[in-house]
mmCIF file with all atom_site columns, C-alpha atoms in Angstrom:
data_model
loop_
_atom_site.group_PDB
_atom_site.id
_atom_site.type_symbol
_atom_site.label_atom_id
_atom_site.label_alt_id
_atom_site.label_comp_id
_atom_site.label_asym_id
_atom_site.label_entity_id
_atom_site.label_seq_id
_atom_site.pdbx_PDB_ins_code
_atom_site.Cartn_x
_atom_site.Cartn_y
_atom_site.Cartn_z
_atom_site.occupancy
_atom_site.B_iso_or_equiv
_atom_site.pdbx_formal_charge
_atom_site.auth_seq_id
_atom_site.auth_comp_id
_atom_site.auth_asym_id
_atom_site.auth_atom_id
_atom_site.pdbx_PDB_model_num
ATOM 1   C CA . UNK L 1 1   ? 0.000   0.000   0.000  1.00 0.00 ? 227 UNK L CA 1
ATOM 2   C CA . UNK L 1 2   ? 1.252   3.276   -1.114 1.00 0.00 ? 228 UNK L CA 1
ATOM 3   C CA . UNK L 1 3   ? -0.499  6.003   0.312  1.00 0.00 ? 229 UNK L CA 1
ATOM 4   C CA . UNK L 1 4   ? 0.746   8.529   2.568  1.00 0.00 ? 230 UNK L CA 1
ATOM 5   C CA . UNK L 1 5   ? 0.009   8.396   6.376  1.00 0.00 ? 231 UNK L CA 1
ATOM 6   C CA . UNK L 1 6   ? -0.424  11.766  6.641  1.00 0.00 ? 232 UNK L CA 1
ATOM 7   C CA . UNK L 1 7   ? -3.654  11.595  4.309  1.00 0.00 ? 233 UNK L CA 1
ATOM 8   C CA . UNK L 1 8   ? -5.119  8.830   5.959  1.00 0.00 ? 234 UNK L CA 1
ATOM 9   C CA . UNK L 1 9   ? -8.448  9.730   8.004  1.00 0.00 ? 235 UNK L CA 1
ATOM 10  C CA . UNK L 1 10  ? -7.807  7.900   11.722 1.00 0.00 ? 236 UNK L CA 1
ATOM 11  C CA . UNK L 1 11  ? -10.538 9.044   12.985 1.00 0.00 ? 237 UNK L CA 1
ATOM 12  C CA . UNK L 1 12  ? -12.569 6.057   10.797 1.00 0.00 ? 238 UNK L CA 1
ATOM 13  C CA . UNK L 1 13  ? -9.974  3.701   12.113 1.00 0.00 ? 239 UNK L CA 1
ATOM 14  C CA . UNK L 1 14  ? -12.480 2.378   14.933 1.00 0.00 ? 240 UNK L CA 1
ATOM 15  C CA . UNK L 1 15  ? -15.632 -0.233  15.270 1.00 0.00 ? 241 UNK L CA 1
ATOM 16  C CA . UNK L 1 16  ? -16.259 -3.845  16.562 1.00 0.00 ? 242 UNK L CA 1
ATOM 17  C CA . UNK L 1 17  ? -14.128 -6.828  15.416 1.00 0.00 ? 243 UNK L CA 1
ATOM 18  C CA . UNK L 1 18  ? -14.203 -10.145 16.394 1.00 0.00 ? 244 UNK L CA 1
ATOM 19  C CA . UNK L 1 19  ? -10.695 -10.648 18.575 1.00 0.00 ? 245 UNK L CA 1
ATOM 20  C CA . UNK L 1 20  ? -9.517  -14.603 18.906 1.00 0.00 ? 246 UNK L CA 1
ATOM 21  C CA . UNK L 1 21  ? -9.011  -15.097 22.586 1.00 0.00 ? 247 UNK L CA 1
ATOM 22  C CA . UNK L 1 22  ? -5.766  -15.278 23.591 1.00 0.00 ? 248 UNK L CA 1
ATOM 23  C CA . UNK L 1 23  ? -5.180  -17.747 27.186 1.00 0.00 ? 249 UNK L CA 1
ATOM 24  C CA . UNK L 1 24  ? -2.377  -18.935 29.448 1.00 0.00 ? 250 UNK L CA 1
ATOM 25  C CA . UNK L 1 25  ? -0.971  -22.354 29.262 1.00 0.00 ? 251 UNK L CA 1
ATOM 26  C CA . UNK L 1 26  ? -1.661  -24.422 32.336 1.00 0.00 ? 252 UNK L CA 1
ATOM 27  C CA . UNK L 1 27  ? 1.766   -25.324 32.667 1.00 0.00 ? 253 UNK L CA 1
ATOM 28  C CA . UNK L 1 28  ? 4.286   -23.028 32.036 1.00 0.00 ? 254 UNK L CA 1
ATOM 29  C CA . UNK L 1 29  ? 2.210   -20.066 32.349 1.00 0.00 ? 255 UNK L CA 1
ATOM 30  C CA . UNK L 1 30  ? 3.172   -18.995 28.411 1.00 0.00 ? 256 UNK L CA 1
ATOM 31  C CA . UNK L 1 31  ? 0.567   -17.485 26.559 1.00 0.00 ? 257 UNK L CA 1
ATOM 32  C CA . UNK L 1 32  ? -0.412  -19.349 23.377 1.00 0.00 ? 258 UNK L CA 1
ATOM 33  C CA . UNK L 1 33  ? -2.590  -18.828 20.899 1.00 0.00 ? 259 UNK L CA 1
ATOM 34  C CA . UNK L 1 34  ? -4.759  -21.680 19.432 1.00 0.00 ? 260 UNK L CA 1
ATOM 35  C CA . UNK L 1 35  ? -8.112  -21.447 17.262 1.00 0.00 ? 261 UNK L CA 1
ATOM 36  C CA . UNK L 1 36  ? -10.597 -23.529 18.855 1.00 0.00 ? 262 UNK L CA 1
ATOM 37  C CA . UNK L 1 37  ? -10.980 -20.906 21.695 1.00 0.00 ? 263 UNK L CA 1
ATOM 38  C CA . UNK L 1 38  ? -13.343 -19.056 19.869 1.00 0.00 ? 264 UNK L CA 1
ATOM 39  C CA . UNK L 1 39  ? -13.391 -15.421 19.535 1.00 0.00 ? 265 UNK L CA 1
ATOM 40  C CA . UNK L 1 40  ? -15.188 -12.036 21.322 1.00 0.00 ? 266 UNK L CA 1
ATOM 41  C CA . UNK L 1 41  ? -16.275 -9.175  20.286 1.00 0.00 ? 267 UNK L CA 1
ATOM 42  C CA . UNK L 1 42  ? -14.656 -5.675  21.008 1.00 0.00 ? 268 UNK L CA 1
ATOM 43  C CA . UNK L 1 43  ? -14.605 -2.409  20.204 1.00 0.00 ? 269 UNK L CA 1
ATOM 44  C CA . UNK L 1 44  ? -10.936 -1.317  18.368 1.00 0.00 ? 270 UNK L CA 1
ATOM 45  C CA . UNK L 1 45  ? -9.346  2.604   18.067 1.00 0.00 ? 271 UNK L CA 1
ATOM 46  C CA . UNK L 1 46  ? -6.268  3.976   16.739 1.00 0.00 ? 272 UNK L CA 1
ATOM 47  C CA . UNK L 1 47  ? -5.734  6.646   18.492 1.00 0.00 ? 273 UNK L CA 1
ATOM 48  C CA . UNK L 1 48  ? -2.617  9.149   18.821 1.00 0.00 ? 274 UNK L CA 1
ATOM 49  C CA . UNK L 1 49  ? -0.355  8.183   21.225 1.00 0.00 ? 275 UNK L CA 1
ATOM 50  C CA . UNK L 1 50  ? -1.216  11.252  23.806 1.00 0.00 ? 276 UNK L CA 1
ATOM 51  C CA . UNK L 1 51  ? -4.597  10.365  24.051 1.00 0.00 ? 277 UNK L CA 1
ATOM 52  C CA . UNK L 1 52  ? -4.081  6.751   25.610 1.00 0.00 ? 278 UNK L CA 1
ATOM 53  C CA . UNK L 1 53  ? -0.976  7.967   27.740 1.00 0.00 ? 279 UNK L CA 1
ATOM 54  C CA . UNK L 1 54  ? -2.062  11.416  29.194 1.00 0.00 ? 280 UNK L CA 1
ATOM 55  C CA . UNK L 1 55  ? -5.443  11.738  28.456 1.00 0.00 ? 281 UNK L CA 1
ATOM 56  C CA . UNK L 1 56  ? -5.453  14.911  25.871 1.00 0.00 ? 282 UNK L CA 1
ATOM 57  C CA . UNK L 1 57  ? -6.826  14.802  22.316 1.00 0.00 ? 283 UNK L CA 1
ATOM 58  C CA . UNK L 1 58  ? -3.366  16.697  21.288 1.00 0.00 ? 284 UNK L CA 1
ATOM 59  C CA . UNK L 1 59  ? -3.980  14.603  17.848 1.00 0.00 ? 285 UNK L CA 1
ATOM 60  C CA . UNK L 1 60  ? -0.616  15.851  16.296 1.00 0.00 ? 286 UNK L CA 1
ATOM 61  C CA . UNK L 1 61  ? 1.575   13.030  17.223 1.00 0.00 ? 287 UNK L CA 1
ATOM 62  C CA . UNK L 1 62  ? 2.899   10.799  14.208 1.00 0.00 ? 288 UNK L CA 1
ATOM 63  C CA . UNK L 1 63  ? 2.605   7.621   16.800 1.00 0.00 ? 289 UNK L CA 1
ATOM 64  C CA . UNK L 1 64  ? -0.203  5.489   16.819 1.00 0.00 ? 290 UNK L CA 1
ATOM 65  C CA . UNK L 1 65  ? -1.530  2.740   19.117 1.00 0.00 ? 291 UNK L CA 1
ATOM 66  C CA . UNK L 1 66  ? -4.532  0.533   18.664 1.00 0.00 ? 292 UNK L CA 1
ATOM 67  C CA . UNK L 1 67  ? -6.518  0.495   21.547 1.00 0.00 ? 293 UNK L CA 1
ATOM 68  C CA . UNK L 1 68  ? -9.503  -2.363  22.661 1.00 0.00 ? 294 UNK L CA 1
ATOM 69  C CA . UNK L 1 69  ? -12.392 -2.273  24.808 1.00 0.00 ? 295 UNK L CA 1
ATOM 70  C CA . UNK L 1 70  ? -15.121 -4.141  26.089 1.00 0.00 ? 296 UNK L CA 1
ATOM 71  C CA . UNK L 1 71  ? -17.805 -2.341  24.222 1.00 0.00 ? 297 UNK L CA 1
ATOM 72  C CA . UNK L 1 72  ? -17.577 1.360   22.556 1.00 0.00 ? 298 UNK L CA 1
ATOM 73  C CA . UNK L 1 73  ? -18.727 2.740   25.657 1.00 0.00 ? 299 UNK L CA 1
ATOM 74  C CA . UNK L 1 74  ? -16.185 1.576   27.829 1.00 0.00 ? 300 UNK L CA 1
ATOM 75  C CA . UNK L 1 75  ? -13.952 4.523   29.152 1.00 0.00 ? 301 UNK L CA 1
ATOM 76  C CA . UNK L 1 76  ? -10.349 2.400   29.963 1.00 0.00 ? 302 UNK L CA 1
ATOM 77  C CA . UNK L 1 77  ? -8.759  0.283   27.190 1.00 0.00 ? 303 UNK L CA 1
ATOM 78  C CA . UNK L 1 78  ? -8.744  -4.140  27.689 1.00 0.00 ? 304 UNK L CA 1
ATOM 79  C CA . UNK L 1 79  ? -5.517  -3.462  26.117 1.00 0.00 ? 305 UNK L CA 1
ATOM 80  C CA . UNK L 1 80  ? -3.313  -0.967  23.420 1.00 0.00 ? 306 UNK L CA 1
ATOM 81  C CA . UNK L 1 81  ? -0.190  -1.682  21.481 1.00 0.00 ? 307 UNK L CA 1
ATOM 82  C CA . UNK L 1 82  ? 1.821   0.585   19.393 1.00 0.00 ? 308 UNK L CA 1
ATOM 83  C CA . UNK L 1 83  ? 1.649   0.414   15.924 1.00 0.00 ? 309 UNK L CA 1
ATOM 84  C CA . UNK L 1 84  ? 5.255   1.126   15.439 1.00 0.00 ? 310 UNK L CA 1
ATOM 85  C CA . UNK L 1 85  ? 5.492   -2.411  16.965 1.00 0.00 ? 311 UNK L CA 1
ATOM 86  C CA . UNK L 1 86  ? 4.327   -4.333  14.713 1.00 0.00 ? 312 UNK L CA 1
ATOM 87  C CA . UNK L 1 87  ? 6.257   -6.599  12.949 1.00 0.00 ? 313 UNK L CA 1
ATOM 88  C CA . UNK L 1 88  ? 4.055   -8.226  10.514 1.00 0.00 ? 314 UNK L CA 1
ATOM 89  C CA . UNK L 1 89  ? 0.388   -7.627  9.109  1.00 0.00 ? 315 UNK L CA 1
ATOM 90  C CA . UNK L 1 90  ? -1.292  -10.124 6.690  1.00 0.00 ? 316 UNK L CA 1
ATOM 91  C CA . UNK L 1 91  ? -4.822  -11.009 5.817  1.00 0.00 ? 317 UNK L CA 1
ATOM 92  C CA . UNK L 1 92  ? -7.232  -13.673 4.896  1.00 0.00 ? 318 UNK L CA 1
ATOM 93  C CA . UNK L 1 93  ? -9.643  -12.117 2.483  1.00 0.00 ? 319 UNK L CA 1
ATOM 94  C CA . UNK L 1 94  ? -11.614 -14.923 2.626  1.00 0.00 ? 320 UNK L CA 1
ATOM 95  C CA . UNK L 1 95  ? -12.716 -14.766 6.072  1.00 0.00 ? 321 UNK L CA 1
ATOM 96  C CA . UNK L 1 96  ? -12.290 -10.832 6.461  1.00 0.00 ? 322 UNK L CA 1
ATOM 97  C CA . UNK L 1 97  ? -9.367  -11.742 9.096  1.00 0.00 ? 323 UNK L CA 1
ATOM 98  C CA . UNK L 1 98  ? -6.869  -9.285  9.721  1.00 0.00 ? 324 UNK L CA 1
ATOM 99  C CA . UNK L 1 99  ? -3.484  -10.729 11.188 1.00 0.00 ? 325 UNK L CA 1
ATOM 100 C CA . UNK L 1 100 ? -1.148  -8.453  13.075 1.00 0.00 ? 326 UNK L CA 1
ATOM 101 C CA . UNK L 1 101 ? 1.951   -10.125 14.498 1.00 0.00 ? 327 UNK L CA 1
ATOM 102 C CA . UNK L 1 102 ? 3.719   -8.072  17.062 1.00 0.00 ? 328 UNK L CA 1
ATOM 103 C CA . UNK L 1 103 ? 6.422   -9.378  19.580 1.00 0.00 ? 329 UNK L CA 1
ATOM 104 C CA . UNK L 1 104 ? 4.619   -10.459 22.464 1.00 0.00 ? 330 UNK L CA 1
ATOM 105 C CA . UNK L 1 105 ? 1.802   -12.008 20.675 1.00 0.00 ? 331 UNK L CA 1
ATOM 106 C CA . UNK L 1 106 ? -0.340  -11.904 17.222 1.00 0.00 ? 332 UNK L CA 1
ATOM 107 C CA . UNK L 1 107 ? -3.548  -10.761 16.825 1.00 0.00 ? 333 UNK L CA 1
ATOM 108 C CA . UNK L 1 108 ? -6.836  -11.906 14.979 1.00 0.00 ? 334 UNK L CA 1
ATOM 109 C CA . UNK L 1 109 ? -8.953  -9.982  14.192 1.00 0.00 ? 335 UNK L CA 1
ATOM 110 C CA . UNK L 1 110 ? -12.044 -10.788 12.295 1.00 0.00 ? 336 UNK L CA 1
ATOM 111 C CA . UNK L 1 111 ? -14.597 -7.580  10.319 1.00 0.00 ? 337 UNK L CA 1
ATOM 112 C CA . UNK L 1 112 ? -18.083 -8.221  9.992  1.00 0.00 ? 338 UNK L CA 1
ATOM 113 C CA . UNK L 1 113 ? -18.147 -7.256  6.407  1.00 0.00 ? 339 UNK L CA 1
ATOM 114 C CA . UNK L 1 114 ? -15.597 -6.935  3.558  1.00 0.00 ? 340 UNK L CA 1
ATOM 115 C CA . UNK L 1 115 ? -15.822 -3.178  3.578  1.00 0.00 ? 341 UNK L CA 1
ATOM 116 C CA . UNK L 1 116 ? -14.923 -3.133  7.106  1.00 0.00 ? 342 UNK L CA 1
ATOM 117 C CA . UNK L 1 117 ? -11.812 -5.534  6.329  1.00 0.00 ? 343 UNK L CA 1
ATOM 118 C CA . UNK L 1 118 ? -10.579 -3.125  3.603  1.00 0.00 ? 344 UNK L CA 1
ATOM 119 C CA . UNK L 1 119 ? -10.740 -0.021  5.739  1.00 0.00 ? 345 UNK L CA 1
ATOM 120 C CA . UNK L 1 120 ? -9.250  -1.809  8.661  1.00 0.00 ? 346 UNK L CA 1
ATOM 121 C CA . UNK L 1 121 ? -6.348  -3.432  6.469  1.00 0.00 ? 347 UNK L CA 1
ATOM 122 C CA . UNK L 1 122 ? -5.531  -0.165  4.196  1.00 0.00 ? 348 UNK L CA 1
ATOM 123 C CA . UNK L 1 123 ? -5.883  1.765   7.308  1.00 0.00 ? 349 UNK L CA 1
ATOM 124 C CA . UNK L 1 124 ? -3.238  -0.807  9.360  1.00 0.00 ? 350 UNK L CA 1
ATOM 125 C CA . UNK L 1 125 ? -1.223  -1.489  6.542  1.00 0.00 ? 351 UNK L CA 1
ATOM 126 C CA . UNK L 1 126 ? -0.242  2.645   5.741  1.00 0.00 ? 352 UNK L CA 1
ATOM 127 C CA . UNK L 1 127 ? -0.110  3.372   9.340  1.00 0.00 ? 353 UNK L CA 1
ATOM 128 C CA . UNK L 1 128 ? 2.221   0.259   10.134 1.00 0.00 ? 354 UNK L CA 1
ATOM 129 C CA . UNK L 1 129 ? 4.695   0.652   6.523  1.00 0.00 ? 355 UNK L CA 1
ATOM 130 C CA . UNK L 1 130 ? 7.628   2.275   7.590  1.00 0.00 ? 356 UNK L CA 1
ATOM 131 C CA . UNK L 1 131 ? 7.915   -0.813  10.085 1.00 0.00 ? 357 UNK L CA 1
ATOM 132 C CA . UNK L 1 132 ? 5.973   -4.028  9.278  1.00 0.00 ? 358 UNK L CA 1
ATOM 133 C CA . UNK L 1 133 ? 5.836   -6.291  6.769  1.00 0.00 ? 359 UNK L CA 1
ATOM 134 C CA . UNK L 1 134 ? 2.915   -6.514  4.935  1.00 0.00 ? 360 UNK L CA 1
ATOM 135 C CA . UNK L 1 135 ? 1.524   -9.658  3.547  1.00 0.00 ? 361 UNK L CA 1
ATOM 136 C CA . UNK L 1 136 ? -1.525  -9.959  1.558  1.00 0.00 ? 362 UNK L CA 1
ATOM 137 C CA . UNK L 1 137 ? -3.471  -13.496 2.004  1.00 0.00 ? 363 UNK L CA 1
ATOM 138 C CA . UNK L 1 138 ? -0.088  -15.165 3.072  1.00 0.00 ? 364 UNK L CA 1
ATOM 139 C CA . UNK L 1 139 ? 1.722   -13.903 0.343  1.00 0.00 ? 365 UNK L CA 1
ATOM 140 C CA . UNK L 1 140 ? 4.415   -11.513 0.040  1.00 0.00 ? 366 UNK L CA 1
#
């Protein structure tokens, strides 16, 4: 994806996606990832960087996290990462999923229509270039 961060609207970069759950393993207390554990619902944001950390809409920053709640009118995040983090974003068109691999653990994410997918992945994908590698359906 080619186009220009700085021209991208963030502000549309938010709505509900389906999030795989993520649990400990029994033994060694490692997180792990596996896809029979079904997935929840949750509100996403990118959001600058000095919103989540002090609380200001000072929207000027050039860093970006993306932020998840419980439902859009939860006030506190589940959980944020930066977007500068991650190291890998691919997608499977055919089920809308959207996967974002960052150190500590990978994310997927799952639209509810292929419209939402597109704006999620273009939006992702320009925000994340200077950093990630982006894949498109596994491929580079």
């Amino acid at each position: 994806m080619t186009t220009d961060a700085s021209s991208l609207d963030v502000s549309r970069l938010r709505g509900y996606l389906m999030k795989e759950k993520q649990m400990k393993h029994a033994k060694s207390g490692t997180s792990e990832l596996l896809s029979t554990r079904g997935s929840v619902r949750r509100w996403f944001v990118v959001e600058p960087v000095a919103n989540v950390l002090e609380g200001n809409n000072n929207s000027s920053s050039n860093e970006f996290v993306l932020c998840y709640y419980k439902t859009m009118a939860s006030q506190e995040p589940i959980g944020w990462y930066f977007l500068s983090e991650f190291e890998e974003i691919d997608e499977d068109t055919f089920l809308r999923q959207i996967i974002l691999r960052h150190p500590c653990r990978t994310f997927r994410l799952q639209a509810e229509v292929m419209d939402e997918h597109r704006m999620w992945i273009h939006g992702l994908s320009t925000l994340c270039a200077s950093r990630a590698k982006i894949l498109k359906d596994g491929r580079d």
